[in-house]
């Protein structure tokens, strides 16, 4: 993964947070925030199952698409809970053993 890839995740996270703080009527992200935590969590679950099923079919394109959907919805859930992606990465780093 390049720095550009990580920069895009940071940019996407910023856009998602902006939609939480300043909702837009035409934004799916704003709709998700308005629908509440339960709906956002439901979407994360749905996308996780879809990713798992796609991977069983060994379809690279479908797996990447579902992984992107899951990652997006996860970022929305984290923003809804006011948890930064950097904090999740720190948690992963703390679990890494040498």
PDB file of N, CA and C in Angstrom:
ATOM      1  N   UNK A   1       0.856  -1.176   0.000  1.00  0.00           N
ATOM      2  CA  UNK A   1       0.000   0.000   0.000  1.00  0.00           C
ATOM      3  C   UNK A   1       0.898   1.234   0.000  1.00  0.00           C
ATOM      4  N   UNK A   2       0.608   2.134  -0.887  1.00  0.00           N
ATOM      5  CA  UNK A   2       1.428   3.340  -0.997  1.00  0.00           C
ATOM      6  C   UNK A   2       0.887   4.444  -0.091  1.00  0.00           C
ATOM      7  N   UNK A   3       1.696   5.475   0.087  1.00  0.00           N
ATOM      8  CA  UNK A   3       1.253   6.639   0.851  1.00  0.00           C
ATOM      9  C   UNK A   3       0.035   7.289   0.199  1.00  0.00           C
ATOM     10  N   UNK A   4      -0.039   7.238  -1.126  1.00  0.00           N
ATOM     11  CA  UNK A   4      -1.185   7.799  -1.840  1.00  0.00           C
ATOM     12  C   UNK A   4      -2.464   7.071  -1.444  1.00  0.00           C
ATOM     13  N   UNK A   5      -2.391   5.745  -1.316  1.00  0.00           N
ATOM     14  CA  UNK A   5      -3.548   4.964  -0.888  1.00  0.00           C
ATOM     15  C   UNK A   5      -3.991   5.383   0.508  1.00  0.00           C
ATOM     16  N   UNK A   6      -3.022   5.533   1.393  1.00  0.00           N
ATOM     17  CA  UNK A   6      -3.340   5.935   2.759  1.00  0.00           C
ATOM     18  C   UNK A   6      -3.867   7.362   2.802  1.00  0.00           C
ATOM     19  N   UNK A   7      -3.320   8.216   1.951  1.00  0.00           N
ATOM     20  CA  UNK A   7      -3.814   9.592   1.870  1.00  0.00           C
ATOM     21  C   UNK A   7      -5.275   9.606   1.445  1.00  0.00           C
ATOM     22  N   UNK A   8      -5.637   8.733   0.493  1.00  0.00           N
ATOM     23  CA  UNK A   8      -7.037   8.696   0.061  1.00  0.00           C
ATOM     24  C   UNK A   8      -7.952   8.270   1.206  1.00  0.00           C
ATOM     25  N   UNK A   9      -7.530   7.289   1.992  1.00  0.00           N
ATOM     26  CA  UNK A   9      -8.355   6.877   3.141  1.00  0.00           C
ATOM     27  C   UNK A   9      -8.542   8.033   4.117  1.00  0.00           C
ATOM     28  N   UNK A  10      -7.494   8.802   4.337  1.00  0.00           N
ATOM     29  CA  UNK A  10      -7.590   9.969   5.219  1.00  0.00           C
ATOM     30  C   UNK A  10      -8.529  11.015   4.622  1.00  0.00           C
ATOM     31  N   UNK A  11      -8.457  11.208   3.309  1.00  0.00           N
ATOM     32  CA  UNK A  11      -9.349  12.154   2.641  1.00  0.00           C
ATOM     33  C   UNK A  11     -10.792  11.682   2.743  1.00  0.00           C
ATOM     34  N   UNK A  12     -11.026  10.411   2.481  1.00  0.00           N
ATOM     35  CA  UNK A  12     -12.372   9.857   2.585  1.00  0.00           C
ATOM     36  C   UNK A  12     -12.904   9.994   4.005  1.00  0.00           C
ATOM     37  N   UNK A  13     -12.064   9.708   4.986  1.00  0.00           N
ATOM     38  CA  UNK A  13     -12.474   9.863   6.377  1.00  0.00           C
ATOM     39  C   UNK A  13     -12.874  11.314   6.655  1.00  0.00           C
ATOM     40  N   UNK A  14     -12.123  12.255   6.135  1.00  0.00           N
ATOM     41  CA  UNK A  14     -12.435  13.688   6.322  1.00  0.00           C
ATOM     42  C   UNK A  14     -13.767  14.062   5.691  1.00  0.00           C
ATOM     43  N   UNK A  15     -14.022  13.552   4.493  1.00  0.00           N
ATOM     44  CA  UNK A  15     -15.293  13.830   3.817  1.00  0.00           C
ATOM     45  C   UNK A  15     -16.452  13.250   4.625  1.00  0.00           C
ATOM     46  N   UNK A  16     -16.288  12.044   5.121  1.00  0.00           N
ATOM     47  CA  UNK A  16     -17.330  11.404   5.920  1.00  0.00           C
ATOM     48  C   UNK A  16     -17.604  12.216   7.179  1.00  0.00           C
ATOM     49  N   UNK A  17     -16.565  12.656   7.856  1.00  0.00           N
ATOM     50  CA  UNK A  17     -16.738  13.473   9.068  1.00  0.00           C
ATOM     51  C   UNK A  17     -17.441  14.789   8.727  1.00  0.00           C
ATOM     52  N   UNK A  18     -17.065  15.380   7.600  1.00  0.00           N
ATOM     53  CA  UNK A  18     -17.712  16.620   7.162  1.00  0.00           C
ATOM     54  C   UNK A  18     -19.207  16.402   6.948  1.00  0.00           C
ATOM     55  N   UNK A  19     -19.585  15.265   6.388  1.00  0.00           N
ATOM     56  CA  UNK A  19     -21.004  14.965   6.177  1.00  0.00           C
ATOM     57  C   UNK A  19     -21.732  14.767   7.510  1.00  0.00           C
ATOM     58  N   UNK A  20     -21.011  14.268   8.505  1.00  0.00           N
ATOM     59  CA  UNK A  20     -21.616  14.123   9.832  1.00  0.00           C
ATOM     60  C   UNK A  20     -21.861  15.493  10.445  1.00  0.00           C
ATOM     61  N   UNK A  21     -20.885  16.376  10.328  1.00  0.00           N
ATOM     62  CA  UNK A  21     -20.948  17.708  10.941  1.00  0.00           C
ATOM     63  C   UNK A  21     -21.867  18.637  10.151  1.00  0.00           C
ATOM     64  N   UNK A  22     -21.789  18.577   8.824  1.00  0.00           N
ATOM     65  CA  UNK A  22     -22.583  19.454   7.946  1.00  0.00           C
ATOM     66  C   UNK A  22     -23.313  18.596   6.918  1.00  0.00           C
ATOM     67  N   UNK A  23     -24.463  18.054   7.288  1.00  0.00           N
ATOM     68  CA  UNK A  23     -25.188  17.164   6.379  1.00  0.00           C
ATOM     69  C   UNK A  23     -25.573  17.842   5.065  1.00  0.00           C
ATOM     70  N   UNK A  24     -25.632  17.037   4.022  1.00  0.00           N
ATOM     71  CA  UNK A  24     -26.046  17.484   2.697  1.00  0.00           C
ATOM     72  C   UNK A  24     -27.242  16.627   2.273  1.00  0.00           C
ATOM     73  N   UNK A  25     -28.276  17.252   1.768  1.00  0.00           N
ATOM     74  CA  UNK A  25     -29.487  16.521   1.373  1.00  0.00           C
ATOM     75  C   UNK A  25     -29.220  15.495   0.281  1.00  0.00           C
ATOM     76  N   UNK A  26     -28.242  15.742  -0.550  1.00  0.00           N
ATOM     77  CA  UNK A  26     -27.968  14.854  -1.679  1.00  0.00           C
ATOM     78  C   UNK A  26     -26.884  13.814  -1.371  1.00  0.00           C
ATOM     79  N   UNK A  27     -26.514  13.663  -0.110  1.00  0.00           N
ATOM     80  CA  UNK A  27     -25.403  12.789   0.256  1.00  0.00           C
ATOM     81  C   UNK A  27     -25.901  11.494   0.912  1.00  0.00           C
ATOM     82  N   UNK A  28     -25.484  10.367   0.348  1.00  0.00           N
ATOM     83  CA  UNK A  28     -25.796   9.072   0.944  1.00  0.00           C
ATOM     84  C   UNK A  28     -25.196   8.974   2.347  1.00  0.00           C
ATOM     85  N   UNK A  29     -24.007   9.496   2.513  1.00  0.00           N
ATOM     86  CA  UNK A  29     -23.351   9.474   3.824  1.00  0.00           C
ATOM     87  C   UNK A  29     -24.193  10.225   4.849  1.00  0.00           C
ATOM     88  N   UNK A  30     -24.696  11.390   4.482  1.00  0.00           N
ATOM     89  CA  UNK A  30     -25.555  12.155   5.390  1.00  0.00           C
ATOM     90  C   UNK A  30     -26.827  11.379   5.715  1.00  0.00           C
ATOM     91  N   UNK A  31     -27.378  10.681   4.721  1.00  0.00           N
ATOM     92  CA  UNK A  31     -28.564   9.841   4.955  1.00  0.00           C
ATOM     93  C   UNK A  31     -28.263   8.759   5.987  1.00  0.00           C
ATOM     94  N   UNK A  32     -27.087   8.157   5.865  1.00  0.00           N
ATOM     95  CA  UNK A  32     -26.711   7.120   6.829  1.00  0.00           C
ATOM     96  C   UNK A  32     -26.640   7.689   8.244  1.00  0.00           C
ATOM     97  N   UNK A  33     -25.991   8.832   8.395  1.00  0.00           N
ATOM     98  CA  UNK A  33     -25.906   9.440   9.725  1.00  0.00           C
ATOM     99  C   UNK A  33     -27.297   9.755  10.265  1.00  0.00           C
ATOM    100  N   UNK A  34     -28.173  10.247   9.420  1.00  0.00           N
ATOM    101  CA  UNK A  34     -29.531  10.593   9.847  1.00  0.00           C
ATOM    102  C   UNK A  34     -30.330   9.353  10.237  1.00  0.00           C
ATOM    103  N   UNK A  35     -30.001   8.212   9.644  1.00  0.00           N
ATOM    104  CA  UNK A  35     -30.737   6.985   9.940  1.00  0.00           C
ATOM    105  C   UNK A  35     -30.346   6.367  11.280  1.00  0.00           C
ATOM    106  N   UNK A  36     -29.207   6.779  11.830  1.00  0.00           N
ATOM    107  CA  UNK A  36     -28.821   6.349  13.172  1.00  0.00           C
ATOM    108  C   UNK A  36     -27.832   5.202  13.222  1.00  0.00           C
ATOM    109  N   UNK A  37     -27.337   4.994  14.412  1.00  0.00           N
ATOM    110  CA  UNK A  37     -26.291   3.989  14.648  1.00  0.00           C
ATOM    111  C   UNK A  37     -26.728   2.586  14.261  1.00  0.00           C
ATOM    112  N   UNK A  38     -27.946   2.224  14.597  1.00  0.00           N
ATOM    113  CA  UNK A  38     -28.403   0.865  14.308  1.00  0.00           C
ATOM    114  C   UNK A  38     -28.369   0.572  12.808  1.00  0.00           C
ATOM    115  N   UNK A  39     -28.821   1.515  11.988  1.00  0.00           N
ATOM    116  CA  UNK A  39     -28.812   1.318  10.531  1.00  0.00           C
ATOM    117  C   UNK A  39     -27.385   1.270   9.998  1.00  0.00           C
ATOM    118  N   UNK A  40     -26.523   2.137  10.525  1.00  0.00           N
ATOM    119  CA  UNK A  40     -25.123   2.128  10.076  1.00  0.00           C
ATOM    120  C   UNK A  40     -24.478   0.788  10.426  1.00  0.00           C
ATOM    121  N   UNK A  41     -24.710   0.322  11.642  1.00  0.00           N
ATOM    122  CA  UNK A  41     -24.154  -0.963  12.070  1.00  0.00           C
ATOM    123  C   UNK A  41     -24.712  -2.106  11.216  1.00  0.00           C
ATOM    124  N   UNK A  42     -25.991  -2.019  10.877  1.00  0.00           N
ATOM    125  CA  UNK A  42     -26.609  -3.025  10.016  1.00  0.00           C
ATOM    126  C   UNK A  42     -25.912  -3.061   8.657  1.00  0.00           C
ATOM    127  N   UNK A  43     -25.610  -1.893   8.097  1.00  0.00           N
ATOM    128  CA  UNK A  43     -24.929  -1.837   6.806  1.00  0.00           C
ATOM    129  C   UNK A  43     -23.539  -2.458   6.893  1.00  0.00           C
ATOM    130  N   UNK A  44     -22.826  -2.222   7.991  1.00  0.00           N
ATOM    131  CA  UNK A  44     -21.509  -2.835   8.167  1.00  0.00           C
ATOM    132  C   UNK A  44     -21.650  -4.360   8.167  1.00  0.00           C
ATOM    133  N   UNK A  45     -22.650  -4.856   8.889  1.00  0.00           N
ATOM    134  CA  UNK A  45     -22.885  -6.297   8.928  1.00  0.00           C
ATOM    135  C   UNK A  45     -23.221  -6.865   7.560  1.00  0.00           C
ATOM    136  N   UNK A  46     -24.118  -6.185   6.843  1.00  0.00           N
ATOM    137  CA  UNK A  46     -24.509  -6.634   5.500  1.00  0.00           C
ATOM    138  C   UNK A  46     -23.299  -6.689   4.576  1.00  0.00           C
ATOM    139  N   UNK A  47     -22.506  -5.634   4.600  1.00  0.00           N
ATOM    140  CA  UNK A  47     -21.347  -5.586   3.707  1.00  0.00           C
ATOM    141  C   UNK A  47     -20.314  -6.638   4.081  1.00  0.00           C
ATOM    142  N   UNK A  48     -20.175  -6.912   5.381  1.00  0.00           N
ATOM    143  CA  UNK A  48     -19.248  -7.960   5.813  1.00  0.00           C
ATOM    144  C   UNK A  48     -19.659  -9.327   5.291  1.00  0.00           C
ATOM    145  N   UNK A  49     -20.949  -9.611   5.360  1.00  0.00           N
ATOM    146  CA  UNK A  49     -21.459 -10.888   4.841  1.00  0.00           C
ATOM    147  C   UNK A  49     -21.280 -10.950   3.328  1.00  0.00           C
ATOM    148  N   UNK A  50     -21.593  -9.848   2.640  1.00  0.00           N
ATOM    149  CA  UNK A  50     -21.430  -9.830   1.182  1.00  0.00           C
ATOM    150  C   UNK A  50     -19.972 -10.036   0.776  1.00  0.00           C
ATOM    151  N   UNK A  51     -19.051  -9.462   1.537  1.00  0.00           N
ATOM    152  CA  UNK A  51     -17.630  -9.666   1.257  1.00  0.00           C
ATOM    153  C   UNK A  51     -17.247 -11.128   1.472  1.00  0.00           C
ATOM    154  N   UNK A  52     -17.704 -11.702   2.560  1.00  0.00           N
ATOM    155  CA  UNK A  52     -17.386 -13.105   2.839  1.00  0.00           C
ATOM    156  C   UNK A  52     -17.906 -14.010   1.724  1.00  0.00           C
ATOM    157  N   UNK A  53     -19.134 -13.762   1.285  1.00  0.00           N
ATOM    158  CA  UNK A  53     -19.709 -14.584   0.215  1.00  0.00           C
ATOM    159  C   UNK A  53     -18.971 -14.371  -1.105  1.00  0.00           C
ATOM    160  N   UNK A  54     -18.637 -13.123  -1.416  1.00  0.00           N
ATOM    161  CA  UNK A  54     -17.907 -12.850  -2.655  1.00  0.00           C
ATOM    162  C   UNK A  54     -16.563 -13.562  -2.666  1.00  0.00           C
ATOM    163  N   UNK A  55     -15.909 -13.594  -1.528  1.00  0.00           N
ATOM    164  CA  UNK A  55     -14.594 -14.243  -1.481  1.00  0.00           C
ATOM    165  C   UNK A  55     -14.709 -15.752  -1.689  1.00  0.00           C
ATOM    166  N   UNK A  56     -15.837 -16.333  -1.314  1.00  0.00           N
ATOM    167  CA  UNK A  56     -16.046 -17.768  -1.530  1.00  0.00           C
ATOM    168  C   UNK A  56     -16.176 -18.104  -3.009  1.00  0.00           C
ATOM    169  N   UNK A  57     -16.576 -17.122  -3.809  1.00  0.00           N
ATOM    170  CA  UNK A  57     -16.723 -17.337  -5.247  1.00  0.00           C
ATOM    171  C   UNK A  57     -15.415 -17.122  -5.998  1.00  0.00           C
ATOM    172  N   UNK A  58     -14.379 -16.719  -5.273  1.00  0.00           N
ATOM    173  CA  UNK A  58     -13.066 -16.459  -5.879  1.00  0.00           C
ATOM    174  C   UNK A  58     -13.154 -15.462  -7.034  1.00  0.00           C
ATOM    175  N   UNK A  59     -14.053 -14.499  -6.889  1.00  0.00           N
ATOM    176  CA  UNK A  59     -14.210 -13.468  -7.914  1.00  0.00           C
ATOM    177  C   UNK A  59     -13.497 -12.215  -7.421  1.00  0.00           C
ATOM    178  N   UNK A  60     -12.349 -11.944  -7.998  1.00  0.00           N
ATOM    179  CA  UNK A  60     -11.504 -10.841  -7.537  1.00  0.00           C
ATOM    180  C   UNK A  60     -12.231  -9.497  -7.590  1.00  0.00           C
ATOM    181  N   UNK A  61     -12.885  -9.192  -8.702  1.00  0.00           N
ATOM    182  CA  UNK A  61     -13.560  -7.894  -8.852  1.00  0.00           C
ATOM    183  C   UNK A  61     -14.686  -7.733  -7.837  1.00  0.00           C
ATOM    184  N   UNK A  62     -15.500  -8.758  -7.681  1.00  0.00           N
ATOM    185  CA  UNK A  62     -16.606  -8.709  -6.726  1.00  0.00           C
ATOM    186  C   UNK A  62     -16.072  -8.585  -5.297  1.00  0.00           C
ATOM    187  N   UNK A  63     -15.010  -9.297  -4.987  1.00  0.00           N
ATOM    188  CA  UNK A  63     -14.415  -9.228  -3.654  1.00  0.00           C
ATOM    189  C   UNK A  63     -13.878  -7.834  -3.375  1.00  0.00           C
ATOM    190  N   UNK A  64     -13.196  -7.235  -4.346  1.00  0.00           N
ATOM    191  CA  UNK A  64     -12.686  -5.875  -4.152  1.00  0.00           C
ATOM    192  C   UNK A  64     -13.825  -4.879  -3.978  1.00  0.00           C
ATOM    193  N   UNK A  65     -14.889  -5.034  -4.761  1.00  0.00           N
ATOM    194  CA  UNK A  65     -16.035  -4.132  -4.667  1.00  0.00           C
ATOM    195  C   UNK A  65     -16.697  -4.226  -3.294  1.00  0.00           C
ATOM    196  N   UNK A  66     -16.896  -5.437  -2.828  1.00  0.00           N
ATOM    197  CA  UNK A  66     -17.531  -5.626  -1.516  1.00  0.00           C
ATOM    198  C   UNK A  66     -16.598  -5.166  -0.389  1.00  0.00           C
ATOM    199  N   UNK A  67     -15.293  -5.362  -0.554  1.00  0.00           N
ATOM    200  CA  UNK A  67     -14.334  -4.882   0.449  1.00  0.00           C
ATOM    201  C   UNK A  67     -14.377  -3.358   0.523  1.00  0.00           C
ATOM    202  N   UNK A  68     -14.488  -2.705  -0.633  1.00  0.00           N
ATOM    203  CA  UNK A  68     -14.593  -1.246  -0.651  1.00  0.00           C
ATOM    204  C   UNK A  68     -15.868  -0.789   0.047  1.00  0.00           C
ATOM    205  N   UNK A  69     -16.979  -1.479  -0.220  1.00  0.00           N
ATOM    206  CA  UNK A  69     -18.246  -1.139   0.447  1.00  0.00           C
ATOM    207  C   UNK A  69     -18.123  -1.288   1.964  1.00  0.00           C
ATOM    208  N   UNK A  70     -17.495  -2.383   2.397  1.00  0.00           N
ATOM    209  CA  UNK A  70     -17.324  -2.615   3.831  1.00  0.00           C
ATOM    210  C   UNK A  70     -16.445  -1.543   4.451  1.00  0.00           C
ATOM    211  N   UNK A  71     -15.344  -1.223   3.792  1.00  0.00           N
ATOM    212  CA  UNK A  71     -14.427  -0.215   4.325  1.00  0.00           C
ATOM    213  C   UNK A  71     -15.122   1.138   4.454  1.00  0.00           C
ATOM    214  N   UNK A  72     -15.876   1.525   3.429  1.00  0.00           N
ATOM    215  CA  UNK A  72     -16.622   2.783   3.472  1.00  0.00           C
ATOM    216  C   UNK A  72     -17.607   2.798   4.653  1.00  0.00           C
ATOM    217  N   UNK A  73     -18.410   1.747   4.770  1.00  0.00           N
ATOM    218  CA  UNK A  73     -19.411   1.714   5.837  1.00  0.00           C
ATOM    219  C   UNK A  73     -18.739   1.637   7.219  1.00  0.00           C
ATOM    220  N   UNK A  74     -17.606   0.964   7.306  1.00  0.00           N
ATOM    221  CA  UNK A  74     -16.848   0.944   8.557  1.00  0.00           C
ATOM    222  C   UNK A  74     -16.386   2.352   8.927  1.00  0.00           C
ATOM    223  N   UNK A  75     -15.893   3.108   7.949  1.00  0.00           N
ATOM    224  CA  UNK A  75     -15.470   4.492   8.208  1.00  0.00           C
ATOM    225  C   UNK A  75     -16.649   5.353   8.662  1.00  0.00           C
ATOM    226  N   UNK A  76     -17.821   5.118   8.094  1.00  0.00           N
ATOM    227  CA  UNK A  76     -19.018   5.852   8.532  1.00  0.00           C
ATOM    228  C   UNK A  76     -19.348   5.487   9.977  1.00  0.00           C
ATOM    229  N   UNK A  77     -19.303   4.190  10.297  1.00  0.00           N
ATOM    230  CA  UNK A  77     -19.586   3.748  11.667  1.00  0.00           C
ATOM    231  C   UNK A  77     -18.592   4.355  12.652  1.00  0.00           C
ATOM    232  N   UNK A  78     -17.317   4.332  12.299  1.00  0.00           N
ATOM    233  CA  UNK A  78     -16.301   4.917  13.174  1.00  0.00           C
ATOM    234  C   UNK A  78     -16.544   6.409  13.378  1.00  0.00           C
ATOM    235  N   UNK A  79     -16.848   7.119  12.298  1.00  0.00           N
ATOM    236  CA  UNK A  79     -17.119   8.558  12.406  1.00  0.00           C
ATOM    237  C   UNK A  79     -18.348   8.811  13.261  1.00  0.00           C
ATOM    238  N   UNK A  80     -19.347   7.955  13.127  1.00  0.00           N
ATOM    239  CA  UNK A  80     -20.563   8.090  13.932  1.00  0.00           C
ATOM    240  C   UNK A  80     -20.247   7.947  15.422  1.00  0.00           C
ATOM    241  N   UNK A  81     -19.277   7.099  15.723  1.00  0.00           N
ATOM    242  CA  UNK A  81     -18.867   6.863  17.111  1.00  0.00           C
ATOM    243  C   UNK A  81     -17.749   7.804  17.550  1.00  0.00           C
ATOM    244  N   UNK A  82     -17.359   8.700  16.638  1.00  0.00           N
ATOM    245  CA  UNK A  82     -16.271   9.651  16.883  1.00  0.00           C
ATOM    246  C   UNK A  82     -14.956   8.940  17.229  1.00  0.00           C
ATOM    247  N   UNK A  83     -14.695   7.901  16.440  1.00  0.00           N
ATOM    248  CA  UNK A  83     -13.450   7.143  16.547  1.00  0.00           C
ATOM    249  C   UNK A  83     -12.667   7.360  15.263  1.00  0.00           C
ATOM    250  N   UNK A  84     -11.449   7.827  15.387  1.00  0.00           N
ATOM    251  CA  UNK A  84     -10.605   8.071  14.209  1.00  0.00           C
ATOM    252  C   UNK A  84     -10.000   6.761  13.716  1.00  0.00           C
ATOM    253  N   UNK A  85      -9.840   6.658  12.404  1.00  0.00           N
ATOM    254  CA  UNK A  85      -9.184   5.494  11.819  1.00  0.00           C
ATOM    255  C   UNK A  85      -7.784   5.333  12.415  1.00  0.00           C
ATOM    256  N   UNK A  86      -7.118   6.434  12.682  1.00  0.00           N
ATOM    257  CA  UNK A  86      -5.780   6.384  13.287  1.00  0.00           C
ATOM    258  C   UNK A  86      -5.812   5.678  14.641  1.00  0.00           C
ATOM    259  N   UNK A  87      -6.898   5.846  15.384  1.00  0.00           N
ATOM    260  CA  UNK A  87      -7.021   5.166  16.678  1.00  0.00           C
ATOM    261  C   UNK A  87      -7.163   3.659  16.494  1.00  0.00           C
ATOM    262  N   UNK A  88      -7.870   3.250  15.460  1.00  0.00           N
ATOM    263  CA  UNK A  88      -8.004   1.827  15.166  1.00  0.00           C
ATOM    264  C   UNK A  88      -6.648   1.263  14.740  1.00  0.00           C
ATOM    265  N   UNK A  89      -5.926   2.013  13.924  1.00  0.00           N
ATOM    266  CA  UNK A  89      -4.594   1.574  13.501  1.00  0.00           C
ATOM    267  C   UNK A  89      -3.669   1.448  14.721  1.00  0.00           C
ATOM    268  N   UNK A  90      -3.764   2.380  15.650  1.00  0.00           N
ATOM    269  CA  UNK A  90      -2.964   2.307  16.879  1.00  0.00           C
ATOM    270  C   UNK A  90      -3.284   1.045  17.669  1.00  0.00           C
ATOM    271  N   UNK A  91      -4.548   0.692  17.704  1.00  0.00           N
ATOM    272  CA  UNK A  91      -4.956  -0.539  18.384  1.00  0.00           C
ATOM    273  C   UNK A  91      -4.337  -1.755  17.699  1.00  0.00           C
ATOM    274  N   UNK A  92      -4.362  -1.753  16.373  1.00  0.00           N
ATOM    275  CA  UNK A  92      -3.730  -2.864  15.636  1.00  0.00           C
ATOM    276  C   UNK A  92      -2.230  -2.903  15.915  1.00  0.00           C
ATOM    277  N   UNK A  93      -1.607  -1.745  15.903  1.00  0.00           N
ATOM    278  CA  UNK A  93      -0.158  -1.693  16.171  1.00  0.00           C
ATOM    279  C   UNK A  93       0.174  -2.218  17.552  1.00  0.00           C
ATOM    280  N   UNK A  94      -0.666  -1.901  18.527  1.00  0.00           N
ATOM    281  CA  UNK A  94      -0.408  -2.350  19.897  1.00  0.00           C
ATOM    282  C   UNK A  94      -0.531  -3.866  20.029  1.00  0.00           C
ATOM    283  N   UNK A  95      -1.249  -4.490  19.115  1.00  0.00           N
ATOM    284  CA  UNK A  95      -1.429  -5.948  19.140  1.00  0.00           C
ATOM    285  C   UNK A  95      -0.326  -6.676  18.384  1.00  0.00           C
ATOM    286  N   UNK A  96       0.426  -5.930  17.603  1.00  0.00           N
ATOM    287  CA  UNK A  96       1.471  -6.539  16.793  1.00  0.00           C
ATOM    288  C   UNK A  96       2.634  -6.960  17.680  1.00  0.00           C
ATOM    289  N   UNK A  97       2.998  -8.196  17.544  1.00  0.00           N
ATOM    290  CA  UNK A  97       4.122  -8.709  18.335  1.00  0.00           C
ATOM    291  C   UNK A  97       5.306  -8.870  17.399  1.00  0.00           C
ATOM    292  N   UNK A  98       6.322  -8.033  17.637  1.00  0.00           N
ATOM    293  CA  UNK A  98       7.590  -8.033  16.959  1.00  0.00           C
ATOM    294  C   UNK A  98       7.587  -8.543  15.593  1.00  0.00           C
TER     295      UNK A  98
END
